[in-house]
PDB file of C-alpha atoms in Angstrom:
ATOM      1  CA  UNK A  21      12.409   0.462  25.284  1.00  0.00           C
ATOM      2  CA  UNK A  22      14.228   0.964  22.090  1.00  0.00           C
ATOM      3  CA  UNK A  23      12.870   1.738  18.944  1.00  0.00           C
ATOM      4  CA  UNK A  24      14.018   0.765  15.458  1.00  0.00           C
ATOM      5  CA  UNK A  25      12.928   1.694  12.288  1.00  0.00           C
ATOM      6  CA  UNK A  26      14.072   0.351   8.773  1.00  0.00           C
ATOM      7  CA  UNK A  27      13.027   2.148   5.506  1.00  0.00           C
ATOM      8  CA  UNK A  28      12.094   1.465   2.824  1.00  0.00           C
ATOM      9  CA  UNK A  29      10.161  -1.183   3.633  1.00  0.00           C
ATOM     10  CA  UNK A  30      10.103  -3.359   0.640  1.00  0.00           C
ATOM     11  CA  UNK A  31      12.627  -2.940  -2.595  1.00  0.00           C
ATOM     12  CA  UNK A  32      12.586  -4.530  -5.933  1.00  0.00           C
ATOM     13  CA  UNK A  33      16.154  -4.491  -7.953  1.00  0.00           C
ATOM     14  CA  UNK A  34      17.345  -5.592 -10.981  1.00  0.00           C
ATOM     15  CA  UNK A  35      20.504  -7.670 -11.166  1.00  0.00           C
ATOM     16  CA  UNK A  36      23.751  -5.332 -10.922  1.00  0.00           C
ATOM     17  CA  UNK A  37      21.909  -2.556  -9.131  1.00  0.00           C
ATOM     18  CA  UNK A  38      23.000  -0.407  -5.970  1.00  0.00           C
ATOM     19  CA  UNK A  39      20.821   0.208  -3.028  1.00  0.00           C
ATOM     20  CA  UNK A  40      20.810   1.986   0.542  1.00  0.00           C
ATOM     21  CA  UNK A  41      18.907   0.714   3.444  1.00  0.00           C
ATOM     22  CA  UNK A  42      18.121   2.688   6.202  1.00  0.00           C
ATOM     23  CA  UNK A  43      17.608   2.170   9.978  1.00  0.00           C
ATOM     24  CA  UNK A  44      16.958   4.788  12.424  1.00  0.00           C
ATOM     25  CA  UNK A  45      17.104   4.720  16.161  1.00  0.00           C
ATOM     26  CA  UNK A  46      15.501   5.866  19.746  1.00  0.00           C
ATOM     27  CA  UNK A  47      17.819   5.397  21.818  1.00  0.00           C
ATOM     28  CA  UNK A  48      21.736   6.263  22.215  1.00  0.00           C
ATOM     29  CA  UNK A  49      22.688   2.886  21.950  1.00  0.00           C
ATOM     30  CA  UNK A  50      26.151   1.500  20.522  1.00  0.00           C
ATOM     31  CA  UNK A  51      25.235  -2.000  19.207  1.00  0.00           C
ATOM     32  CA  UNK A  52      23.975  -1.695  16.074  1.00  0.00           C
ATOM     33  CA  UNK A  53      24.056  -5.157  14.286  1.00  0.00           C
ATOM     34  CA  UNK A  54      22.415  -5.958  10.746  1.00  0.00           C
ATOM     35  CA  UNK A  55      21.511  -9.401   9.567  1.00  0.00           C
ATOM     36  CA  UNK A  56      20.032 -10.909   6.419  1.00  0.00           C
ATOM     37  CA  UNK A  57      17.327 -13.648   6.482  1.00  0.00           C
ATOM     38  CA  UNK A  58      17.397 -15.675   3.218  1.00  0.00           C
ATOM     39  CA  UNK A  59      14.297 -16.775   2.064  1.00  0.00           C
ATOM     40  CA  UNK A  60      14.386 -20.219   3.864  1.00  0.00           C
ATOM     41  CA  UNK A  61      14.776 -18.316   7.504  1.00  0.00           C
ATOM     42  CA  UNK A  62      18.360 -18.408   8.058  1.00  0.00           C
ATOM     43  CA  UNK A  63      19.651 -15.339   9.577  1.00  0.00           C
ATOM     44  CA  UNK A  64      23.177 -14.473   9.037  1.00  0.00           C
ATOM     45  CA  UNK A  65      24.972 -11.801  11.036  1.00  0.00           C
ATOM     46  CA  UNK A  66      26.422  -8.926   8.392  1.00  0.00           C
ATOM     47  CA  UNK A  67      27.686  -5.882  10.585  1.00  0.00           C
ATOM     48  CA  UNK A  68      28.537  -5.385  14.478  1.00  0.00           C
ATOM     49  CA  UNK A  69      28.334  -1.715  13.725  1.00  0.00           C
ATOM     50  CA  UNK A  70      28.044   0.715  16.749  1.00  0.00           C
ATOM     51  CA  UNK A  71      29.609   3.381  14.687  1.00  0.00           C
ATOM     52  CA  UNK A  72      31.965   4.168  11.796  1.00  0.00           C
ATOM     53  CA  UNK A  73      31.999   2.242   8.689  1.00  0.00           C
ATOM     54  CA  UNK A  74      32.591  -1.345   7.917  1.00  0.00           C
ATOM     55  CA  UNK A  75      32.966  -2.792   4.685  1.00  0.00           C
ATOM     56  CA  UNK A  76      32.707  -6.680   3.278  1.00  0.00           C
ATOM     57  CA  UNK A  77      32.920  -7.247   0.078  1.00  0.00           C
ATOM     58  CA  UNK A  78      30.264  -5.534  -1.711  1.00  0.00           C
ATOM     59  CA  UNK A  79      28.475  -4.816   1.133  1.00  0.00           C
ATOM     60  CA  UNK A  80      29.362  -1.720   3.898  1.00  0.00           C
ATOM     61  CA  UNK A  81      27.636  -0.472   6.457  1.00  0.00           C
ATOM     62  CA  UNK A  82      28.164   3.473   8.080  1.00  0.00           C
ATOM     63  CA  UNK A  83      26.444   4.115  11.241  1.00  0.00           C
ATOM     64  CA  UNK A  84      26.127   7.366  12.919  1.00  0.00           C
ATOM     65  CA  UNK A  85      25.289   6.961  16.369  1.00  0.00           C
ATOM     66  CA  UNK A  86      25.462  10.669  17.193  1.00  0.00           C
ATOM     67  CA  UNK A  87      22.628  11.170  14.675  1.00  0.00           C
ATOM     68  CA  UNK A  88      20.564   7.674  15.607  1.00  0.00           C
ATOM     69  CA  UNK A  89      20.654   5.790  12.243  1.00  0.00           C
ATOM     70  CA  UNK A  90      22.641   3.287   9.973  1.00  0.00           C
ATOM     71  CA  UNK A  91      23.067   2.747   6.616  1.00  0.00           C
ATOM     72  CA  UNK A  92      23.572  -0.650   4.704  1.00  0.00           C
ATOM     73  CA  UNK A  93      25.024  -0.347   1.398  1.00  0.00           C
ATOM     74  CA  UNK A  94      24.612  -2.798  -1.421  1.00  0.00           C
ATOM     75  CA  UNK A  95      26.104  -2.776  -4.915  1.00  0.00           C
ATOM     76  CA  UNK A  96      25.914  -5.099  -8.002  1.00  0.00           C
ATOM     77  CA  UNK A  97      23.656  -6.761  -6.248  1.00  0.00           C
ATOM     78  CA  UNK A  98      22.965 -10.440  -7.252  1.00  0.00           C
ATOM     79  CA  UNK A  99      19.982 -12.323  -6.880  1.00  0.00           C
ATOM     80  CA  UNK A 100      21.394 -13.715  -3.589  1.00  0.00           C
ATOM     81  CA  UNK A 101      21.067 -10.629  -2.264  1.00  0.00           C
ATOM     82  CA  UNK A 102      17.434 -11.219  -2.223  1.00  0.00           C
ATOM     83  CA  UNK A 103      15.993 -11.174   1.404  1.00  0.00           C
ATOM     84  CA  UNK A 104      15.284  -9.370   4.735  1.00  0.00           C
ATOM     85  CA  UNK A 105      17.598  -7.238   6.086  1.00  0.00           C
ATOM     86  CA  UNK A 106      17.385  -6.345   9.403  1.00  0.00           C
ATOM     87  CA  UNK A 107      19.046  -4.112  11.650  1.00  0.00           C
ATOM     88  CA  UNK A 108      18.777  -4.570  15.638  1.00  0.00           C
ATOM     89  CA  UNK A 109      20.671  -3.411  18.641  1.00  0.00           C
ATOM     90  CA  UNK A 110      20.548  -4.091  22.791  1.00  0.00           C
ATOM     91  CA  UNK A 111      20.913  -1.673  25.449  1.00  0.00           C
ATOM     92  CA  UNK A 112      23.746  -1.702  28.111  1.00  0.00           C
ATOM     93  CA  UNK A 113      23.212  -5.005  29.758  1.00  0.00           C
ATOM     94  CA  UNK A 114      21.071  -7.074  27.262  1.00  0.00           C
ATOM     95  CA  UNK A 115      17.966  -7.556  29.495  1.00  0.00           C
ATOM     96  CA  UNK A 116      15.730  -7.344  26.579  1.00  0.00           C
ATOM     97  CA  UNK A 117      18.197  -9.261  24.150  1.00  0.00           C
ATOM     98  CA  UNK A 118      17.654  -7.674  21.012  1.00  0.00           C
ATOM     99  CA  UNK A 119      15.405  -5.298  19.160  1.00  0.00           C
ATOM    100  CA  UNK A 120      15.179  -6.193  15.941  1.00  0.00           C
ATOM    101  CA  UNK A 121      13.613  -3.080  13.150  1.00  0.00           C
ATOM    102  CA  UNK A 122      10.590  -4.448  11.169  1.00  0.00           C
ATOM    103  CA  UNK A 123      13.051  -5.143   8.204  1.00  0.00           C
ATOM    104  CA  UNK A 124      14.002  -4.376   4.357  1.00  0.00           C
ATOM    105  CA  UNK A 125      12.257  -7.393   2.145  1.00  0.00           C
ATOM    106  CA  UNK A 126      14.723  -6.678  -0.742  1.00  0.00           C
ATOM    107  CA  UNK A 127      14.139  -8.852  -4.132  1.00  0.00           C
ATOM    108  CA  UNK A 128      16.459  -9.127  -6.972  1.00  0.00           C
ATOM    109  CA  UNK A 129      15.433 -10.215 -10.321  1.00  0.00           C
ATOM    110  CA  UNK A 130      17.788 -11.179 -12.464  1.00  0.00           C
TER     111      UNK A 130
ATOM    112  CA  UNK B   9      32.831 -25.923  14.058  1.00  0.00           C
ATOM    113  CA  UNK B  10      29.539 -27.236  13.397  1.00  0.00           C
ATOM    114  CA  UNK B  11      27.004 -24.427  13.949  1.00  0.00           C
ATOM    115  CA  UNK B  12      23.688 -23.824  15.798  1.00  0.00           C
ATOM    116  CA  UNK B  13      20.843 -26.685  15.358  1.00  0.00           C
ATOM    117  CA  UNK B  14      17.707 -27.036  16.191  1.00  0.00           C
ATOM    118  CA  UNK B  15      15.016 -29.824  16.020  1.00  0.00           C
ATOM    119  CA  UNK B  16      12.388 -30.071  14.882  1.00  0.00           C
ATOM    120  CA  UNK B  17      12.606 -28.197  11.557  1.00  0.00           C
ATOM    121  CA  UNK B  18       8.784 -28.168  11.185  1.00  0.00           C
ATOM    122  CA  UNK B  19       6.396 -28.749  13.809  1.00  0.00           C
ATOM    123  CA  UNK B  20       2.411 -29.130  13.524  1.00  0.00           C
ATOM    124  CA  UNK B  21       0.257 -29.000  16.641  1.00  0.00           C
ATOM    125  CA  UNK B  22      -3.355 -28.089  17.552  1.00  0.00           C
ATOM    126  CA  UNK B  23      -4.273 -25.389  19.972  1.00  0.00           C
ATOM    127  CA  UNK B  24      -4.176 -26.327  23.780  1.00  0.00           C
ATOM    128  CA  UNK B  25      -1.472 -29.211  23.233  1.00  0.00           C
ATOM    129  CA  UNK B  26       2.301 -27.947  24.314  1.00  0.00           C
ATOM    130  CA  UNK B  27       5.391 -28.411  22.284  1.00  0.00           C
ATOM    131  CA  UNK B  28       8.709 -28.661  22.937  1.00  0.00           C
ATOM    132  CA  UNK B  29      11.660 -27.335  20.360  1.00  0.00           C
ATOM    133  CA  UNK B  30      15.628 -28.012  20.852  1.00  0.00           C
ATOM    134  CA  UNK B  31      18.200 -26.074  20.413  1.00  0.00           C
ATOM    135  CA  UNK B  32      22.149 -27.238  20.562  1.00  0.00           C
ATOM    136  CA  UNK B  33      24.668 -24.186  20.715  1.00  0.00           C
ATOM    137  CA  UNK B  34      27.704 -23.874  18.539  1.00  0.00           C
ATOM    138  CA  UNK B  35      30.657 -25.990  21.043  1.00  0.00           C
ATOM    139  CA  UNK B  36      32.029 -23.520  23.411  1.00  0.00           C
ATOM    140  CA  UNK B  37      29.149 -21.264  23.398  1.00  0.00           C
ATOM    141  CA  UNK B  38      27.727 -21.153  26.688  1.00  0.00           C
ATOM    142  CA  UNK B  39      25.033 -18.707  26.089  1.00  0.00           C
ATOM    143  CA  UNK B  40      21.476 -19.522  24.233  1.00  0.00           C
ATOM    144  CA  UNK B  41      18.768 -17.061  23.172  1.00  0.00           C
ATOM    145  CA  UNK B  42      15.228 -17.502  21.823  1.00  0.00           C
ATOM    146  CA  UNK B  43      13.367 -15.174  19.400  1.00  0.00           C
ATOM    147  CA  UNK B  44      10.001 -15.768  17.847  1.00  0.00           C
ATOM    148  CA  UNK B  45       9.257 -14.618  14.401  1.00  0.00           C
ATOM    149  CA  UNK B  46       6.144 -14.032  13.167  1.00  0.00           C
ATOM    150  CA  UNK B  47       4.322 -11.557  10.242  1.00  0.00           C
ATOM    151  CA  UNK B  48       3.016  -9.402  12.865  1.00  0.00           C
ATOM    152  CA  UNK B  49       4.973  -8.785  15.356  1.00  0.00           C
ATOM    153  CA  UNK B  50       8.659  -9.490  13.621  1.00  0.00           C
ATOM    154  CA  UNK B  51      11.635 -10.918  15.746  1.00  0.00           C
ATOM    155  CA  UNK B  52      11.040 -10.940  19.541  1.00  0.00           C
ATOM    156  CA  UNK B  53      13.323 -11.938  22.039  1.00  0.00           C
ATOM    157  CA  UNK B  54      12.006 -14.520  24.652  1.00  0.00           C
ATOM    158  CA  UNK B  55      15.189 -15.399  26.689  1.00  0.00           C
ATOM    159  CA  UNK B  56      18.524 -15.971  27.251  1.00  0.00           C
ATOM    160  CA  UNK B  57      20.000 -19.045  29.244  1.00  0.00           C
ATOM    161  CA  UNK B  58      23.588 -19.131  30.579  1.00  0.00           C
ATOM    162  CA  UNK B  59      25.196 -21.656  33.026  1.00  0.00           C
ATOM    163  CA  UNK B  60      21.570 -23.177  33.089  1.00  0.00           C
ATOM    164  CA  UNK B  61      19.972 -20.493  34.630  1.00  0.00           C
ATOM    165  CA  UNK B  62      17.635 -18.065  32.069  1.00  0.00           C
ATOM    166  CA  UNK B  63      19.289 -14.443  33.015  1.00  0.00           C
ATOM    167  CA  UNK B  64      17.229 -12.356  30.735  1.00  0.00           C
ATOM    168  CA  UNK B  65      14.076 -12.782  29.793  1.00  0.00           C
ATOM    169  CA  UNK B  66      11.280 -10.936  27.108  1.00  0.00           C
ATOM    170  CA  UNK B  67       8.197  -9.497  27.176  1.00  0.00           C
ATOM    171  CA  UNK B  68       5.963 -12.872  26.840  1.00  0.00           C
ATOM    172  CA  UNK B  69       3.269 -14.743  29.111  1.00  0.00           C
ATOM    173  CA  UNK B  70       4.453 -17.609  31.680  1.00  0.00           C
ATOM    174  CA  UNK B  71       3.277 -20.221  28.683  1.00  0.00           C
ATOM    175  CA  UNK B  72       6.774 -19.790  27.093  1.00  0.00           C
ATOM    176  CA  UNK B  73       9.091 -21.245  29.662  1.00  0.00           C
ATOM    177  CA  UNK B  74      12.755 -22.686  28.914  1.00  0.00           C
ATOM    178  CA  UNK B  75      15.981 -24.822  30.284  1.00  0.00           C
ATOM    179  CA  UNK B  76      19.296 -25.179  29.726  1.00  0.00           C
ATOM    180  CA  UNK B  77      21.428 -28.368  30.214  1.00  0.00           C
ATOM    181  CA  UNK B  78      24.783 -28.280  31.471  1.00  0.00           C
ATOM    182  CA  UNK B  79      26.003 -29.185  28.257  1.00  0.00           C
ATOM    183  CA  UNK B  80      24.531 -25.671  27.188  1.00  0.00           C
ATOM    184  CA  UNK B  81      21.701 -27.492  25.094  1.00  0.00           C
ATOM    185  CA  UNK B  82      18.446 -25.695  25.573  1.00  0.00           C
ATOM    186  CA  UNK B  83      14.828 -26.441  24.968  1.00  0.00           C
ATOM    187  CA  UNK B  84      11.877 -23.955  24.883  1.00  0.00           C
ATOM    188  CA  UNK B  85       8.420 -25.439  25.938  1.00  0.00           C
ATOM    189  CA  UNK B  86       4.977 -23.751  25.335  1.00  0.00           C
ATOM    190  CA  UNK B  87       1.860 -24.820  27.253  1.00  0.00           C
ATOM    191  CA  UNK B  88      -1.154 -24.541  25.799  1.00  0.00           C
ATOM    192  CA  UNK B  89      -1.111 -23.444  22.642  1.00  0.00           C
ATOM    193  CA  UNK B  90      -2.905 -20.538  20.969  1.00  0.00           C
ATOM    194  CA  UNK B  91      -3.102 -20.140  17.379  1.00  0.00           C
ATOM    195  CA  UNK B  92      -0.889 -16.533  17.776  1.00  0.00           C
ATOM    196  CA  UNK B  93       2.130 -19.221  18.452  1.00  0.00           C
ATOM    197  CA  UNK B  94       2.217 -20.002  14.586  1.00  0.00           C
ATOM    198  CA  UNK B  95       5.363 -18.699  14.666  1.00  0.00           C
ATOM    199  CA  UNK B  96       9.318 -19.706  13.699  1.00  0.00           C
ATOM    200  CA  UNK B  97      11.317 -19.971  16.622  1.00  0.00           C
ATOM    201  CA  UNK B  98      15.041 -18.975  16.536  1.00  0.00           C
ATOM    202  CA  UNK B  99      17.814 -20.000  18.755  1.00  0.00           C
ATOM    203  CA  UNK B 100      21.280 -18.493  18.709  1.00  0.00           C
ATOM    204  CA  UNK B 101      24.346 -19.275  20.892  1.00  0.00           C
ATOM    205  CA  UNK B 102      27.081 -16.783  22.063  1.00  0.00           C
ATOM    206  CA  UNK B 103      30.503 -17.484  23.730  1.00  0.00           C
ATOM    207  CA  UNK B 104      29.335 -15.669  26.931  1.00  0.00           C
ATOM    208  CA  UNK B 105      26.192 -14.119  28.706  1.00  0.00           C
ATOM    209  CA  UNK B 106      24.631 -10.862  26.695  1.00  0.00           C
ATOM    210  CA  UNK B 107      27.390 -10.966  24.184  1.00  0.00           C
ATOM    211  CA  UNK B 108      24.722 -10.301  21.718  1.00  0.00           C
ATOM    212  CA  UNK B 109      26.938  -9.258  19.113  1.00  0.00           C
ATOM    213  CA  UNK B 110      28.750 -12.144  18.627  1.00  0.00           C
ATOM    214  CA  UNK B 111      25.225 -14.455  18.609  1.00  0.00           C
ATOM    215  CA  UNK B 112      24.988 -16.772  15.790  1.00  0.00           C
ATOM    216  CA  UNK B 113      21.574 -18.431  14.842  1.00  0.00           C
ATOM    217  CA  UNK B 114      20.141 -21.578  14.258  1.00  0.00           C
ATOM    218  CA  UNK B 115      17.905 -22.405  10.878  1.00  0.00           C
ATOM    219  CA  UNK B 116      14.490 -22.008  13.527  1.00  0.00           C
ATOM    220  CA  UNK B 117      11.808 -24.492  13.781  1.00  0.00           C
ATOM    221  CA  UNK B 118       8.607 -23.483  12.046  1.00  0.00           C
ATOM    222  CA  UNK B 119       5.581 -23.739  14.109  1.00  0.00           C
ATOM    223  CA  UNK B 120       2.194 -24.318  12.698  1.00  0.00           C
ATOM    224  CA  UNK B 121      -0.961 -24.608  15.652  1.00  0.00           C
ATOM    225  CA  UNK B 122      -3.921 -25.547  14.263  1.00  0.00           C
TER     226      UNK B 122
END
């Protein structure tokens, strides 16, 4: 089956800070999403991805399927920011709904 | 639109008893998935239900079984509990079958099993 892998694992900002999150992939698969859980379990859709780059505010994503991994960018970050990000994706048909990556746990302090 | 919900929020049950959770998809959506989340394992996908049938379907044992109504309401049920089910459980509705990147979630009912 697929395999996804997010890096780095855990991240600790301060307030106003940039940061790249990674997530690399087995397969040649074109549908790349990332999410972000907020600390009371909500997950919230961020990116449908399968290549190129999207932006949102001050969040933007850039995947490259050709080279198996995405990038999630975010700057100034606020505390809001703080989180999981994941990044997941389903094959052709969907028969294994979707493979989500371990995740980013990403803390702001302010 | 109101958006995905699911009852219970929080859920305590011992091990061997079986639980039911509820999910009711966004109106329109006519596709529901499950996903259990849990420390070890992360975000799994159990199933997917569309026109009341379950059309894809995880790597998990026969305890975890589902329905969907024709109203596209689901419910998950687990038999016999284990203590490995101490989980949350996620539902998330899309428009149409597999459409998996246009699935919005539900806020998850936390499981404890004692």
């Amino acid at each position: 089956g697929i395999q996804v892998e997010q890096s780095p694992p855990d991240l600790i900002l301060q307030e106003g800070a940039n940061s790249t999150l990674r997530c690399n992939f087995s397969d040649s698969v074109n549908n790349l999403q990332w999410f972000h859980q907020n600390p009371w379990g909500q997950l919230i859709n961020l990116f449908y991805i399968p290549s190129g780059t999207k932006q949102n505010g001050r969040l933007s994503a850039t995947t490259v399927a050709t080279e198996r991994y995405s990038l999630l960018y975010i700057s100034s970050s606020q505390t809001t920011d703080s989180g999981v990000y994941f990044c997941a994706m389903y094959s052709g048909g969907g028969a294994d709904g979707l493979t989500f990556g371990k995740g980013t746990h990403l803390i702001i302090q302010p | 639109k109101a958006g995905v919900t699911q009852t219970p929020r929080y859920l305590i049950k011992t091990r061997g008893q079986q639980v039911t959770l509820s999910c009711s998809p966004i109106s329109g959506h006519r596709s529901v998935s499950w996903y259990q989340q849990t420390p070890g394992q992360g975000l799994q996908f159990l199933f997917e239900y569309f026109s009341e049938t379950q059309r894809n379907k995880g790597n998990f044992p026969g305890r975890f079984s589902g329905r969907q109504f024709s109203n596209s309401r689901s419910e998950m049920n687990v038999s016999t509990l284990e203590l490995g089910d101490s989980a949350l459980y996620l539902c998330a509705s899309s428009p149409r079958q597999g459409a998996f990147n246009e699935q919005f979630f539900g806020p998850g009912t936390r499981l404890t099993v004692l």
